[in-house]
Coordinates of C-alpha atoms in Angstrom, one line a residue:
X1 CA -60.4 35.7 -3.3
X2 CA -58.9 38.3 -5.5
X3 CA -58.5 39.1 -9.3
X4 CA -55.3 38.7 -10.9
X5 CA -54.0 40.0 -14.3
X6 CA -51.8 37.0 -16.2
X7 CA -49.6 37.7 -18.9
X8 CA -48.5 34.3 -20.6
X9 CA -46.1 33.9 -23.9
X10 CA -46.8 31.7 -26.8
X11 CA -44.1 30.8 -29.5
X12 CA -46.2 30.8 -32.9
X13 CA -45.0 29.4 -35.9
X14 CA -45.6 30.7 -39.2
X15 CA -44.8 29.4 -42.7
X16 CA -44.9 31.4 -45.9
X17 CA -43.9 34.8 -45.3
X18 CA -41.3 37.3 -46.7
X19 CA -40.9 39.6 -43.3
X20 CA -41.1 39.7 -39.5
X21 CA -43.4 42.2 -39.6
X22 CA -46.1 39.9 -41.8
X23 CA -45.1 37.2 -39.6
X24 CA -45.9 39.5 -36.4
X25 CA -49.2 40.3 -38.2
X26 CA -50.1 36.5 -39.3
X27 CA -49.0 35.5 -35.8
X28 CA -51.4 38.0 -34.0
X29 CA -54.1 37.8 -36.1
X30 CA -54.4 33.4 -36.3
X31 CA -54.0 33.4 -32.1
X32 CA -56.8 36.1 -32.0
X33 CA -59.1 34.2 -34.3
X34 CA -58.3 30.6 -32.3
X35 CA -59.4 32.8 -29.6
X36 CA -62.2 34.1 -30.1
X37 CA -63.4 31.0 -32.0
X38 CA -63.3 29.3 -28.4
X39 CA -65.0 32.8 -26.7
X40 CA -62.3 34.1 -25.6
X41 CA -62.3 37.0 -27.0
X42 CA -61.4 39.0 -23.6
X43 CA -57.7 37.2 -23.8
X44 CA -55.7 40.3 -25.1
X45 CA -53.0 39.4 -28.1
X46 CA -50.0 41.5 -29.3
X47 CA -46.6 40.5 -30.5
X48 CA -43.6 39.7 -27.6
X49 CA -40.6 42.1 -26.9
X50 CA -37.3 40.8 -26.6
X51 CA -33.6 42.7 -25.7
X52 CA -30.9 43.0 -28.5
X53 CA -27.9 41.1 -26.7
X54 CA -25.5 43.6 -28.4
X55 CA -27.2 46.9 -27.8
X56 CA -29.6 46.3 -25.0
X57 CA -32.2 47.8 -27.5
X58 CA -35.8 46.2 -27.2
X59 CA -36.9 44.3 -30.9
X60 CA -40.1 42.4 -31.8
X61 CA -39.9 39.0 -31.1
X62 CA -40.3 37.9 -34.5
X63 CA -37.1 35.1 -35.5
X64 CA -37.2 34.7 -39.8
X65 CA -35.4 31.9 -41.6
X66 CA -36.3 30.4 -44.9
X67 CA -39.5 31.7 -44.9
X68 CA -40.9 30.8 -41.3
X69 CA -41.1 32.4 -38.6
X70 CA -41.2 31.5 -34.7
X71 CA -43.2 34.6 -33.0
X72 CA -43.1 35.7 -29.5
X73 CA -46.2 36.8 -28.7
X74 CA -48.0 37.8 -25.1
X75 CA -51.3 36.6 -24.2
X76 CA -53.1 38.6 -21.8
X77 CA -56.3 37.9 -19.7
X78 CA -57.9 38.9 -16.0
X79 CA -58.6 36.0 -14.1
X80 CA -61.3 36.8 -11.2
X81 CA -61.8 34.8 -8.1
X82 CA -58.9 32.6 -7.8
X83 CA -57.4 32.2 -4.3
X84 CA -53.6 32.4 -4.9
X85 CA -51.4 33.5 -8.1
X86 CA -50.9 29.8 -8.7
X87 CA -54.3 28.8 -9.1
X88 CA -54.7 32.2 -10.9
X89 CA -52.3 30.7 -13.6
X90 CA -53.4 27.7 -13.6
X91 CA -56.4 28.8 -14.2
X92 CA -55.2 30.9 -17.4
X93 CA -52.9 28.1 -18.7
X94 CA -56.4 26.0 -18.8
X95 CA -58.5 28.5 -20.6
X96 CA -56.2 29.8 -22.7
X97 CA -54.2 25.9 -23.5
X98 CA -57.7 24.4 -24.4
X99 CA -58.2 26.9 -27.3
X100 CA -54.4 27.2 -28.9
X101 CA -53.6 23.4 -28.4
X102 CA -50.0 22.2 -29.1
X103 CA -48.6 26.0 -28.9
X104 CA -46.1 26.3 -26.5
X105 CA -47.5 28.7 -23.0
X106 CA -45.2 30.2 -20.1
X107 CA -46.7 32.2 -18.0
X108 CA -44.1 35.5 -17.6
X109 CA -46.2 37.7 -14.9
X110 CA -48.7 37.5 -12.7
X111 CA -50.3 40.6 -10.8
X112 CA -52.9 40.7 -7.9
X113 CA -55.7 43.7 -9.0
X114 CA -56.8 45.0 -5.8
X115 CA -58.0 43.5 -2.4
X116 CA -60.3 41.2 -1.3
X117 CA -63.5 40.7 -3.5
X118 CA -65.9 39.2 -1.2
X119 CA -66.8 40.4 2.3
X120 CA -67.9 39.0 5.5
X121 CA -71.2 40.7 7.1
X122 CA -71.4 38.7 10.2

């Protein structure tokens, strides 16, 4: 069994706000308290990167229109024990889907954090 670091996005929605950069902040700082409302305050939160298709230059993934704004943001959390990288996202997907209901989750990376945890002394 070995730990694996899964890094998920979220598309947020928020209402009532002049900028993307109060929207990134309102975005991050909701998902946080959802979060940690639900224990999981070890789940890491900060806004989404996305590519410029004219310059190739990264932007924050903050999309503002009439006042609301859809926010890319990426979820982060260590998931220890699982068997495989699918069961390691599934298992994210379950923790992290049970606390921020109805918000949209794709998991975007997986990574494998070292070897095998347990050891056979036979």
């Amino acid at each position: 069994m070995s730990n694996y670091v899964v890094a998920m996005e979220a598309a947020w929605l928020v209402r009532d706000v002049e900028n993307s950069d109060d929207a990134i902040g309102v975005a991050v700082s909701e998902a946080g308290k959802r979060l940690n409302d639900q224990d999981l305050d070890y789940v890491e939160v900060e806004a989404g990167v996305t590519t410029c298709p004219a310059c190739a230059e990264p932007l924050d993934a903050a999309f503002l229109a009439a006042k609301t704004a859809l926010v890319g943001l990426v979820l982060e959390l260590t998931v220890f024990n699982a068997d495989s990288e699918e069961h390691a996202e599934r298992i994210a997907k379950s923790e992290v889907g049970g606390a921020l209901r109805d918000v949209p989750l794709e998991v975007i990376e997986v990574i494998e954090e070292g070897g095998e945890v347990e050891s056979e002394d036979a």
